[in-house]
Amino acid sequence: MADIPPNQTIYVQNLYEKLPKEELRKALYAMFSQFGKILDVVALKTLRMRGQAWVVFADVAAATNAKNTMQCFPFFEKPIRIQFARTKSDAVAKLDGSYKPDKERSRKSAAARETLIKRSEGKRGPSGAT
């Protein structure tokens, strides 16, 4: 794995998976806010994304300090692993004016909407009755 340059976003993994998403976000915010201003905490609970999160700091120094200090810190009795995020977070991109919506994400969302519409039309039948 190539070295990832320091940036404002840290990627945290090996998190306790049974914690509800909002509680996880609050706990991470409380744990990492001692290092500096936090712009965003992104934690998803999908099957593929559970147990990991991204914490976005206002500056690189805070993110670096948090990464170095909290590496292997026991969070709900599991040692967390931290590295810098591979890409710039949306929160940072919006602040510096370089944000561009992800076309692939938009395309997938549109396809999912179409699929849902087709399924709901199929359930109603040709006359529109359910």
PDB file of N, CA and C in Angstrom, residues 12-118:
ATOM      1  N   VAL A  12     -11.048   5.905   9.993  1.00  0.00           N
ATOM      2  CA  VAL A  12     -10.989   5.129  11.235  1.00  0.00           C
ATOM      3  C   VAL A  12     -11.667   3.787  10.992  1.00  0.00           C
ATOM      4  N   GLN A  13     -10.963   2.707  11.343  1.00  0.00           N
ATOM      5  CA  GLN A  13     -11.549   1.381  11.154  1.00  0.00           C
ATOM      6  C   GLN A  13     -11.410   0.527  12.411  1.00  0.00           C
ATOM      7  N   ASN A  14     -12.024  -0.640  12.374  1.00  0.00           N
ATOM      8  CA  ASN A  14     -12.106  -1.558  13.506  1.00  0.00           C
ATOM      9  C   ASN A  14     -12.967  -0.964  14.627  1.00  0.00           C
ATOM     10  N   LEU A  15     -14.049  -0.294  14.228  1.00  0.00           N
ATOM     11  CA  LEU A  15     -14.974   0.302  15.199  1.00  0.00           C
ATOM     12  C   LEU A  15     -16.001  -0.733  15.652  1.00  0.00           C
ATOM     13  N   TYR A  16     -16.530  -0.512  16.827  1.00  0.00           N
ATOM     14  CA  TYR A  16     -17.571  -1.372  17.385  1.00  0.00           C
ATOM     15  C   TYR A  16     -18.800  -1.287  16.487  1.00  0.00           C
ATOM     16  N   GLU A  17     -19.232  -2.399  15.932  1.00  0.00           N
ATOM     17  CA  GLU A  17     -20.270  -2.426  14.903  1.00  0.00           C
ATOM     18  C   GLU A  17     -21.702  -2.411  15.426  1.00  0.00           C
ATOM     19  N   LYS A  18     -21.903  -2.711  16.687  1.00  0.00           N
ATOM     20  CA  LYS A  18     -23.257  -2.815  17.210  1.00  0.00           C
ATOM     21  C   LYS A  18     -23.834  -1.479  17.691  1.00  0.00           C
ATOM     22  N   LEU A  19     -23.036  -0.434  17.677  1.00  0.00           N
ATOM     23  CA  LEU A  19     -23.480   0.889  18.093  1.00  0.00           C
ATOM     24  C   LEU A  19     -24.342   1.521  16.999  1.00  0.00           C
ATOM     25  N   PRO A  20     -25.509   2.083  17.343  1.00  0.00           N
ATOM     26  CA  PRO A  20     -26.316   2.768  16.329  1.00  0.00           C
ATOM     27  C   PRO A  20     -25.527   3.920  15.690  1.00  0.00           C
ATOM     28  N   LYS A  21     -25.857   4.228  14.434  1.00  0.00           N
ATOM     29  CA  LYS A  21     -25.092   5.198  13.654  1.00  0.00           C
ATOM     30  C   LYS A  21     -24.965   6.554  14.350  1.00  0.00           C
ATOM     31  N   GLU A  22     -26.050   7.091  14.862  1.00  0.00           N
ATOM     32  CA  GLU A  22     -25.992   8.418  15.498  1.00  0.00           C
ATOM     33  C   GLU A  22     -25.142   8.398  16.768  1.00  0.00           C
ATOM     34  N   GLU A  23     -25.235   7.319  17.537  1.00  0.00           N
ATOM     35  CA  GLU A  23     -24.413   7.199  18.746  1.00  0.00           C
ATOM     36  C   GLU A  23     -22.938   7.072  18.382  1.00  0.00           C
ATOM     37  N   LEU A  24     -22.650   6.350  17.313  1.00  0.00           N
ATOM     38  CA  LEU A  24     -21.272   6.220  16.846  1.00  0.00           C
ATOM     39  C   LEU A  24     -20.717   7.578  16.419  1.00  0.00           C
ATOM     40  N   ARG A  25     -21.507   8.336  15.665  1.00  0.00           N
ATOM     41  CA  ARG A  25     -21.067   9.668  15.226  1.00  0.00           C
ATOM     42  C   ARG A  25     -20.796  10.574  16.428  1.00  0.00           C
ATOM     43  N   LYS A  26     -21.695  10.548  17.408  1.00  0.00           N
ATOM     44  CA  LYS A  26     -21.517  11.385  18.601  1.00  0.00           C
ATOM     45  C   LYS A  26     -20.284  10.972  19.396  1.00  0.00           C
ATOM     46  N   ALA A  27     -20.074   9.664  19.533  1.00  0.00           N
ATOM     47  CA  ALA A  27     -18.920   9.169  20.287  1.00  0.00           C
ATOM     48  C   ALA A  27     -17.610   9.546  19.589  1.00  0.00           C
ATOM     49  N   LEU A  28     -17.568   9.414  18.268  1.00  0.00           N
ATOM     50  CA  LEU A  28     -16.365   9.791  17.529  1.00  0.00           C
ATOM     51  C   LEU A  28     -16.116  11.293  17.606  1.00  0.00           C
ATOM     52  N   TYR A  29     -17.186  12.068  17.507  1.00  0.00           N
ATOM     53  CA  TYR A  29     -17.051  13.522  17.619  1.00  0.00           C
ATOM     54  C   TYR A  29     -16.484  13.890  18.990  1.00  0.00           C
ATOM     55  N   ALA A  30     -17.031  13.292  20.035  1.00  0.00           N
ATOM     56  CA  ALA A  30     -16.559  13.583  21.394  1.00  0.00           C
ATOM     57  C   ALA A  30     -15.105  13.149  21.575  1.00  0.00           C
ATOM     58  N   MET A  31     -14.738  12.013  21.024  1.00  0.00           N
ATOM     59  CA  MET A  31     -13.390  11.484  21.192  1.00  0.00           C
ATOM     60  C   MET A  31     -12.350  12.306  20.429  1.00  0.00           C
ATOM     61  N   PHE A  32     -12.685  12.753  19.219  1.00  0.00           N
ATOM     62  CA  PHE A  32     -11.709  13.441  18.387  1.00  0.00           C
ATOM     63  C   PHE A  32     -11.754  14.965  18.480  1.00  0.00           C
ATOM     64  N   SER A  33     -12.775  15.543  19.083  1.00  0.00           N
ATOM     65  CA  SER A  33     -12.871  17.007  19.151  1.00  0.00           C
ATOM     66  C   SER A  33     -11.787  17.637  20.023  1.00  0.00           C
ATOM     67  N   GLN A  34     -11.136  16.837  20.859  1.00  0.00           N
ATOM     68  CA  GLN A  34     -10.041  17.361  21.676  1.00  0.00           C
ATOM     69  C   GLN A  34      -8.843  17.787  20.821  1.00  0.00           C
ATOM     70  N   PHE A  35      -8.782  17.336  19.564  1.00  0.00           N
ATOM     71  CA  PHE A  35      -7.643  17.644  18.706  1.00  0.00           C
ATOM     72  C   PHE A  35      -7.860  18.870  17.820  1.00  0.00           C
ATOM     73  N   GLY A  36      -9.084  19.335  17.725  1.00  0.00           N
ATOM     74  CA  GLY A  36      -9.364  20.508  16.907  1.00  0.00           C
ATOM     75  C   GLY A  36     -10.798  20.494  16.409  1.00  0.00           C
ATOM     76  N   LYS A  37     -11.130  21.516  15.629  1.00  0.00           N
ATOM     77  CA  LYS A  37     -12.487  21.661  15.106  1.00  0.00           C
ATOM     78  C   LYS A  37     -12.780  20.550  14.098  1.00  0.00           C
ATOM     79  N   ILE A  38     -13.933  19.911  14.285  1.00  0.00           N
ATOM     80  CA  ILE A  38     -14.366  18.839  13.392  1.00  0.00           C
ATOM     81  C   ILE A  38     -15.439  19.395  12.471  1.00  0.00           C
ATOM     82  N   LEU A  39     -15.243  19.196  11.165  1.00  0.00           N
ATOM     83  CA  LEU A  39     -16.217  19.660  10.181  1.00  0.00           C
ATOM     84  C   LEU A  39     -17.316  18.628   9.944  1.00  0.00           C
ATOM     85  N   ASP A  40     -16.956  17.350   9.991  1.00  0.00           N
ATOM     86  CA  ASP A  40     -17.943  16.313   9.701  1.00  0.00           C
ATOM     87  C   ASP A  40     -17.455  14.965  10.223  1.00  0.00           C
ATOM     88  N   VAL A  41     -18.401  14.105  10.558  1.00  0.00           N
ATOM     89  CA  VAL A  41     -18.116  12.716  10.902  1.00  0.00           C
ATOM     90  C   VAL A  41     -19.044  11.872  10.035  1.00  0.00           C
ATOM     91  N   VAL A  42     -18.470  11.031   9.200  1.00  0.00           N
ATOM     92  CA  VAL A  42     -19.254  10.193   8.298  1.00  0.00           C
ATOM     93  C   VAL A  42     -19.124   8.747   8.751  1.00  0.00           C
ATOM     94  N   ALA A  43     -20.256   8.171   9.153  1.00  0.00           N
ATOM     95  CA  ALA A  43     -20.293   6.769   9.586  1.00  0.00           C
ATOM     96  C   ALA A  43     -21.501   6.128   8.920  1.00  0.00           C
ATOM     97  N   LEU A  44     -21.273   5.062   8.198  1.00  0.00           N
ATOM     98  CA  LEU A  44     -22.351   4.361   7.510  1.00  0.00           C
ATOM     99  C   LEU A  44     -22.540   2.992   8.150  1.00  0.00           C
ATOM    100  N   LYS A  45     -23.739   2.475   8.103  1.00  0.00           N
ATOM    101  CA  LYS A  45     -24.024   1.191   8.742  1.00  0.00           C
ATOM    102  C   LYS A  45     -24.408   0.113   7.725  1.00  0.00           C
ATOM    103  N   THR A  46     -24.086   0.315   6.460  1.00  0.00           N
ATOM    104  CA  THR A  46     -24.369  -0.730   5.481  1.00  0.00           C
ATOM    105  C   THR A  46     -23.454  -1.925   5.764  1.00  0.00           C
ATOM    106  N   LEU A  47     -23.797  -3.054   5.218  1.00  0.00           N
ATOM    107  CA  LEU A  47     -23.029  -4.269   5.469  1.00  0.00           C
ATOM    108  C   LEU A  47     -21.557  -4.073   5.109  1.00  0.00           C
ATOM    109  N   ARG A  48     -21.302  -3.415   3.999  1.00  0.00           N
ATOM    110  CA  ARG A  48     -19.926  -3.226   3.532  1.00  0.00           C
ATOM    111  C   ARG A  48     -19.176  -2.139   4.301  1.00  0.00           C
ATOM    112  N   MET A  49     -19.884  -1.131   4.809  1.00  0.00           N
ATOM    113  CA  MET A  49     -19.237   0.030   5.409  1.00  0.00           C
ATOM    114  C   MET A  49     -19.238   0.037   6.938  1.00  0.00           C
ATOM    115  N   ARG A  50     -19.859  -0.938   7.553  1.00  0.00           N
ATOM    116  CA  ARG A  50     -19.925  -0.916   9.008  1.00  0.00           C
ATOM    117  C   ARG A  50     -18.534  -1.106   9.611  1.00  0.00           C
ATOM    118  N   GLY A  51     -18.343  -0.563  10.795  1.00  0.00           N
ATOM    119  CA  GLY A  51     -17.059  -0.698  11.478  1.00  0.00           C
ATOM    120  C   GLY A  51     -16.009   0.290  11.016  1.00  0.00           C
ATOM    121  N   GLN A  52     -16.413   1.280  10.210  1.00  0.00           N
ATOM    122  CA  GLN A  52     -15.469   2.280   9.740  1.00  0.00           C
ATOM    123  C   GLN A  52     -16.142   3.641   9.643  1.00  0.00           C
ATOM    124  N   ALA A  53     -15.327   4.690   9.685  1.00  0.00           N
ATOM    125  CA  ALA A  53     -15.854   6.050   9.629  1.00  0.00           C
ATOM    126  C   ALA A  53     -14.759   7.002   9.149  1.00  0.00           C
ATOM    127  N   TRP A  54     -15.181   8.195   8.779  1.00  0.00           N
ATOM    128  CA  TRP A  54     -14.253   9.255   8.394  1.00  0.00           C
ATOM    129  C   TRP A  54     -14.518  10.455   9.281  1.00  0.00           C
ATOM    130  N   VAL A  55     -13.450  11.045   9.793  1.00  0.00           N
ATOM    131  CA  VAL A  55     -13.556  12.240  10.633  1.00  0.00           C
ATOM    132  C   VAL A  55     -12.818  13.349   9.884  1.00  0.00           C
ATOM    133  N   VAL A  56     -13.535  14.454   9.617  1.00  0.00           N
ATOM    134  CA  VAL A  56     -12.982  15.560   8.845  1.00  0.00           C
ATOM    135  C   VAL A  56     -12.657  16.712   9.784  1.00  0.00           C
ATOM    136  N   PHE A  57     -11.390  17.080   9.832  1.00  0.00           N
ATOM    137  CA  PHE A  57     -10.931  18.192  10.673  1.00  0.00           C
ATOM    138  C   PHE A  57     -10.808  19.461   9.854  1.00  0.00           C
ATOM    139  N   ALA A  58     -10.780  20.594  10.532  1.00  0.00           N
ATOM    140  CA  ALA A  58     -10.646  21.883   9.861  1.00  0.00           C
ATOM    141  C   ALA A  58      -9.231  22.097   9.333  1.00  0.00           C
ATOM    142  N   ASP A  59      -8.240  21.430   9.926  1.00  0.00           N
ATOM    143  CA  ASP A  59      -6.866  21.602   9.444  1.00  0.00           C
ATOM    144  C   ASP A  59      -6.081  20.291   9.523  1.00  0.00           C
ATOM    145  N   VAL A  60      -5.013  20.226   8.749  1.00  0.00           N
ATOM    146  CA  VAL A  60      -4.206  19.013   8.640  1.00  0.00           C
ATOM    147  C   VAL A  60      -3.474  18.700   9.944  1.00  0.00           C
ATOM    148  N   ALA A  61      -3.022  19.727  10.659  1.00  0.00           N
ATOM    149  CA  ALA A  61      -2.281  19.506  11.909  1.00  0.00           C
ATOM    150  C   ALA A  61      -3.146  18.770  12.934  1.00  0.00           C
ATOM    151  N   ALA A  62      -4.404  19.145  13.040  1.00  0.00           N
ATOM    152  CA  ALA A  62      -5.306  18.481  13.981  1.00  0.00           C
ATOM    153  C   ALA A  62      -5.512  17.018  13.589  1.00  0.00           C
ATOM    154  N   ALA A  63      -5.697  16.768  12.293  1.00  0.00           N
ATOM    155  CA  ALA A  63      -5.889  15.397  11.817  1.00  0.00           C
ATOM    156  C   ALA A  63      -4.640  14.554  12.077  1.00  0.00           C
ATOM    157  N   THR A  64      -3.471  15.125  11.845  1.00  0.00           N
ATOM    158  CA  THR A  64      -2.216  14.412  12.066  1.00  0.00           C
ATOM    159  C   THR A  64      -2.035  14.074  13.545  1.00  0.00           C
ATOM    160  N   ASN A  65      -2.313  15.040  14.406  1.00  0.00           N
ATOM    161  CA  ASN A  65      -2.194  14.830  15.848  1.00  0.00           C
ATOM    162  C   ASN A  65      -3.176  13.745  16.309  1.00  0.00           C
ATOM    163  N   ALA A  66      -4.406  13.803  15.826  1.00  0.00           N
ATOM    164  CA  ALA A  66      -5.412  12.807  16.197  1.00  0.00           C
ATOM    165  C   ALA A  66      -4.989  11.418  15.732  1.00  0.00           C
ATOM    166  N   LYS A  67      -4.491  11.323  14.507  1.00  0.00           N
ATOM    167  CA  LYS A  67      -4.057  10.033  13.958  1.00  0.00           C
ATOM    168  C   LYS A  67      -2.926   9.440  14.795  1.00  0.00           C
ATOM    169  N   ASN A  68      -1.939  10.247  15.108  1.00  0.00           N
ATOM    170  CA  ASN A  68      -0.786   9.747  15.851  1.00  0.00           C
ATOM    171  C   ASN A  68      -1.127   9.414  17.301  1.00  0.00           C
ATOM    172  N   THR A  69      -1.972  10.214  17.922  1.00  0.00           N
ATOM    173  CA  THR A  69      -2.305  10.024  19.335  1.00  0.00           C
ATOM    174  C   THR A  69      -3.284   8.873  19.563  1.00  0.00           C
ATOM    175  N   MET A  70      -4.260   8.738  18.695  1.00  0.00           N
ATOM    176  CA  MET A  70      -5.345   7.780  18.934  1.00  0.00           C
ATOM    177  C   MET A  70      -5.146   6.422  18.257  1.00  0.00           C
ATOM    178  N   GLN A  71      -4.044   6.226  17.561  1.00  0.00           N
ATOM    179  CA  GLN A  71      -3.773   4.943  16.904  1.00  0.00           C
ATOM    180  C   GLN A  71      -3.836   3.815  17.938  1.00  0.00           C
ATOM    181  N   CYS A  72      -4.606   2.801  17.690  1.00  0.00           N
ATOM    182  CA  CYS A  72      -4.798   1.625  18.564  1.00  0.00           C
ATOM    183  C   CYS A  72      -5.497   1.946  19.886  1.00  0.00           C
ATOM    184  N   PHE A  73      -6.143   3.104  19.991  1.00  0.00           N
ATOM    185  CA  PHE A  73      -6.887   3.460  21.197  1.00  0.00           C
ATOM    186  C   PHE A  73      -8.067   2.498  21.339  1.00  0.00           C
ATOM    187  N   PRO A  74      -8.286   1.955  22.537  1.00  0.00           N
ATOM    188  CA  PRO A  74      -9.415   1.030  22.710  1.00  0.00           C
ATOM    189  C   PRO A  74     -10.750   1.775  22.729  1.00  0.00           C
ATOM    190  N   PHE A  75     -11.528   1.599  21.697  1.00  0.00           N
ATOM    191  CA  PHE A  75     -12.842   2.222  21.550  1.00  0.00           C
ATOM    192  C   PHE A  75     -13.873   1.121  21.677  1.00  0.00           C
ATOM    193  N   PHE A  76     -14.624   1.122  22.763  1.00  0.00           N
ATOM    194  CA  PHE A  76     -15.541   0.030  23.102  1.00  0.00           C
ATOM    195  C   PHE A  76     -14.783  -1.307  23.086  1.00  0.00           C
ATOM    196  N   GLU A  77     -13.613  -1.284  23.706  1.00  0.00           N
ATOM    197  CA  GLU A  77     -12.750  -2.445  23.890  1.00  0.00           C
ATOM    198  C   GLU A  77     -12.151  -3.015  22.602  1.00  0.00           C
ATOM    199  N   LYS A  78     -12.227  -2.255  21.497  1.00  0.00           N
ATOM    200  CA  LYS A  78     -11.591  -2.674  20.246  1.00  0.00           C
ATOM    201  C   LYS A  78     -10.539  -1.625  19.885  1.00  0.00           C
ATOM    202  N   PRO A  79      -9.308  -2.028  19.572  1.00  0.00           N
ATOM    203  CA  PRO A  79      -8.282  -1.043  19.201  1.00  0.00           C
ATOM    204  C   PRO A  79      -8.545  -0.485  17.797  1.00  0.00           C
ATOM    205  N   ILE A  80      -8.773   0.814  17.713  1.00  0.00           N
ATOM    206  CA  ILE A  80      -9.072   1.407  16.419  1.00  0.00           C
ATOM    207  C   ILE A  80      -7.798   1.586  15.600  1.00  0.00           C
ATOM    208  N   ARG A  81      -7.946   1.485  14.288  1.00  0.00           N
ATOM    209  CA  ARG A  81      -6.835   1.727  13.358  1.00  0.00           C
ATOM    210  C   ARG A  81      -7.171   2.992  12.571  1.00  0.00           C
ATOM    211  N   ILE A  82      -6.183   3.855  12.434  1.00  0.00           N
ATOM    212  CA  ILE A  82      -6.411   5.154  11.790  1.00  0.00           C
ATOM    213  C   ILE A  82      -5.369   5.385  10.705  1.00  0.00           C
ATOM    214  N   GLN A  83      -5.833   5.913   9.595  1.00  0.00           N
ATOM    215  CA  GLN A  83      -4.930   6.374   8.540  1.00  0.00           C
ATOM    216  C   GLN A  83      -5.567   7.590   7.877  1.00  0.00           C
ATOM    217  N   PHE A  84      -4.801   8.292   7.062  1.00  0.00           N
ATOM    218  CA  PHE A  84      -5.375   9.429   6.344  1.00  0.00           C
ATOM    219  C   PHE A  84      -6.273   8.904   5.233  1.00  0.00           C
ATOM    220  N   ALA A  85      -7.344   9.638   4.944  1.00  0.00           N
ATOM    221  CA  ALA A  85      -8.246   9.259   3.863  1.00  0.00           C
ATOM    222  C   ALA A  85      -7.528   9.382   2.528  1.00  0.00           C
ATOM    223  N   ARG A  86      -7.907   8.550   1.577  1.00  0.00           N
ATOM    224  CA  ARG A  86      -7.261   8.559   0.263  1.00  0.00           C
ATOM    225  C   ARG A  86      -7.690   9.740  -0.596  1.00  0.00           C
ATOM    226  N   THR A  87      -8.894  10.249  -0.375  1.00  0.00           N
ATOM    227  CA  THR A  87      -9.398  11.356  -1.188  1.00  0.00           C
ATOM    228  C   THR A  87      -9.869  12.496  -0.307  1.00  0.00           C
ATOM    229  N   LYS A  88     -10.024  13.643  -0.912  1.00  0.00           N
ATOM    230  CA  LYS A  88     -10.521  14.825  -0.202  1.00  0.00           C
ATOM    231  C   LYS A  88     -12.000  14.626   0.117  1.00  0.00           C
ATOM    232  N   SER A  89     -12.410  14.956   1.317  1.00  0.00           N
ATOM    233  CA  SER A  89     -13.810  14.783   1.698  1.00  0.00           C
ATOM    234  C   SER A  89     -14.677  15.848   1.036  1.00  0.00           C
ATOM    235  N   ASP A  90     -15.965  15.545   0.907  1.00  0.00           N
ATOM    236  CA  ASP A  90     -16.901  16.505   0.326  1.00  0.00           C
ATOM    237  C   ASP A  90     -16.961  17.787   1.158  1.00  0.00           C
ATOM    238  N   ALA A  91     -16.870  17.663   2.476  1.00  0.00           N
ATOM    239  CA  ALA A  91     -16.940  18.843   3.351  1.00  0.00           C
ATOM    240  C   ALA A  91     -15.783  19.802   3.061  1.00  0.00           C
ATOM    241  N   VAL A  92     -14.584  19.277   2.881  1.00  0.00           N
ATOM    242  CA  VAL A  92     -13.414  20.109   2.578  1.00  0.00           C
ATOM    243  C   VAL A  92     -13.535  20.694   1.172  1.00  0.00           C
ATOM    244  N   ALA A  93     -13.974  19.874   0.223  1.00  0.00           N
ATOM    245  CA  ALA A  93     -14.123  20.347  -1.152  1.00  0.00           C
ATOM    246  C   ALA A  93     -15.152  21.468  -1.251  1.00  0.00           C
ATOM    247  N   LYS A  94     -16.229  21.366  -0.491  1.00  0.00           N
ATOM    248  CA  LYS A  94     -17.243  22.431  -0.506  1.00  0.00           C
ATOM    249  C   LYS A  94     -16.678  23.718   0.071  1.00  0.00           C
ATOM    250  N   LEU A  95     -15.837  23.604   1.096  1.00  0.00           N
ATOM    251  CA  LEU A  95     -15.234  24.796   1.697  1.00  0.00           C
ATOM    252  C   LEU A  95     -14.244  25.479   0.768  1.00  0.00           C
ATOM    253  N   ASP A  96     -13.445  24.687   0.059  1.00  0.00           N
ATOM    254  CA  ASP A  96     -12.428  25.314  -0.798  1.00  0.00           C
ATOM    255  C   ASP A  96     -12.916  25.571  -2.226  1.00  0.00           C
ATOM    256  N   GLY A  97     -14.182  25.250  -2.496  1.00  0.00           N
ATOM    257  CA  GLY A  97     -14.771  25.573  -3.791  1.00  0.00           C
ATOM    258  C   GLY A  97     -14.486  24.568  -4.897  1.00  0.00           C
ATOM    259  N   SER A  98     -13.906  23.424  -4.579  1.00  0.00           N
ATOM    260  CA  SER A  98     -13.579  22.439  -5.610  1.00  0.00           C
ATOM    261  C   SER A  98     -14.576  21.275  -5.662  1.00  0.00           C
ATOM    262  N   TYR A  99     -15.696  21.391  -4.966  1.00  0.00           N
ATOM    263  CA  TYR A  99     -16.668  20.295  -4.906  1.00  0.00           C
ATOM    264  C   TYR A  99     -17.375  20.119  -6.245  1.00  0.00           C
ATOM    265  N   LYS A 100     -17.407  18.874  -6.700  1.00  0.00           N
ATOM    266  CA  LYS A 100     -18.162  18.494  -7.893  1.00  0.00           C
ATOM    267  C   LYS A 100     -18.938  17.245  -7.527  1.00  0.00           C
ATOM    268  N   PRO A 101     -20.260  17.258  -7.711  1.00  0.00           N
ATOM    269  CA  PRO A 101     -21.033  16.063  -7.376  1.00  0.00           C
ATOM    270  C   PRO A 101     -20.525  14.845  -8.142  1.00  0.00           C
ATOM    271  N   ASP A 102     -20.531  13.718  -7.487  1.00  0.00           N
ATOM    272  CA  ASP A 102     -20.068  12.472  -8.073  1.00  0.00           C
ATOM    273  C   ASP A 102     -21.079  12.011  -9.123  1.00  0.00           C
ATOM    274  N   LYS A 103     -20.683  12.015 -10.394  1.00  0.00           N
ATOM    275  CA  LYS A 103     -21.599  11.633 -11.476  1.00  0.00           C
ATOM    276  C   LYS A 103     -22.018  10.174 -11.364  1.00  0.00           C
ATOM    277  N   GLU A 104     -21.095   9.319 -10.952  1.00  0.00           N
ATOM    278  CA  GLU A 104     -21.409   7.899 -10.814  1.00  0.00           C
ATOM    279  C   GLU A 104     -22.462   7.690  -9.729  1.00  0.00           C
ATOM    280  N   ARG A 105     -22.310   8.398  -8.605  1.00  0.00           N
ATOM    281  CA  ARG A 105     -23.281   8.297  -7.518  1.00  0.00           C
ATOM    282  C   ARG A 105     -24.648   8.787  -7.977  1.00  0.00           C
ATOM    283  N   SER A 106     -24.676   9.900  -8.743  1.00  0.00           N
ATOM    284  CA  SER A 106     -25.931  10.446  -9.249  1.00  0.00           C
ATOM    285  C   SER A 106     -26.584   9.470 -10.217  1.00  0.00           C
ATOM    286  N   ARG A 107     -25.776   8.854 -11.072  1.00  0.00           N
ATOM    287  CA  ARG A 107     -26.298   7.895 -12.045  1.00  0.00           C
ATOM    288  C   ARG A 107     -26.896   6.685 -11.326  1.00  0.00           C
ATOM    289  N   LYS A 108     -26.223   6.196 -10.281  1.00  0.00           N
ATOM    290  CA  LYS A 108     -26.734   5.054  -9.526  1.00  0.00           C
ATOM    291  C   LYS A 108     -28.031   5.407  -8.805  1.00  0.00           C
ATOM    292  N   SER A 109     -28.107   6.617  -8.260  1.00  0.00           N
ATOM    293  CA  SER A 109     -29.322   7.056  -7.574  1.00  0.00           C
ATOM    294  C   SER A 109     -30.486   7.140  -8.556  1.00  0.00           C
ATOM    295  N   ALA A 110     -30.233   7.668  -9.746  1.00  0.00           N
ATOM    296  CA  ALA A 110     -31.289   7.770 -10.756  1.00  0.00           C
ATOM    297  C   ALA A 110     -31.753   6.383 -11.180  1.00  0.00           C
ATOM    298  N   ALA A 111     -30.818   5.451 -11.352  1.00  0.00           N
ATOM    299  CA  ALA A 111     -31.182   4.087 -11.736  1.00  0.00           C
ATOM    300  C   ALA A 111     -31.993   3.417 -10.630  1.00  0.00           C
ATOM    301  N   ALA A 112     -31.623   3.644  -9.392  1.00  0.00           N
ATOM    302  CA  ALA A 112     -32.371   3.062  -8.268  1.00  0.00           C
ATOM    303  C   ALA A 112     -33.785   3.634  -8.205  1.00  0.00           C
ATOM    304  N   ARG A 113     -33.920   4.937  -8.447  1.00  0.00           N
ATOM    305  CA  ARG A 113     -35.249   5.561  -8.469  1.00  0.00           C
ATOM    306  C   ARG A 113     -36.118   4.952  -9.565  1.00  0.00           C
ATOM    307  N   GLU A 114     -35.543   4.778 -10.756  1.00  0.00           N
ATOM    308  CA  GLU A 114     -36.274   4.181 -11.875  1.00  0.00           C
ATOM    309  C   GLU A 114     -36.742   2.775 -11.532  1.00  0.00           C
ATOM    310  N   THR A 115     -35.879   1.998 -10.904  1.00  0.00           N
ATOM    311  CA  THR A 115     -36.225   0.630 -10.521  1.00  0.00           C
ATOM    312  C   THR A 115     -37.384   0.632  -9.527  1.00  0.00           C
ATOM    313  N   LEU A 116     -37.328   1.531  -8.550  1.00  0.00           N
ATOM    314  CA  LEU A 116     -38.412   1.618  -7.567  1.00  0.00           C
ATOM    315  C   LEU A 116     -39.735   2.019  -8.222  1.00  0.00           C
ATOM    316  N   ILE A 117     -39.670   2.952  -9.153  1.00  0.00           N
ATOM    317  CA  ILE A 117     -40.883   3.400  -9.853  1.00  0.00           C
ATOM    318  C   ILE A 117     -41.478   2.239 -10.644  1.00  0.00           C
ATOM    319  N   LYS A 118     -40.628   1.499 -11.364  1.00  0.00           N
ATOM    320  CA  LYS A 118     -41.115   0.367 -12.154  1.00  0.00           C
ATOM    321  C   LYS A 118     -41.734  -0.703 -11.258  1.00  0.00           C
TER     322      LYS A 118
END
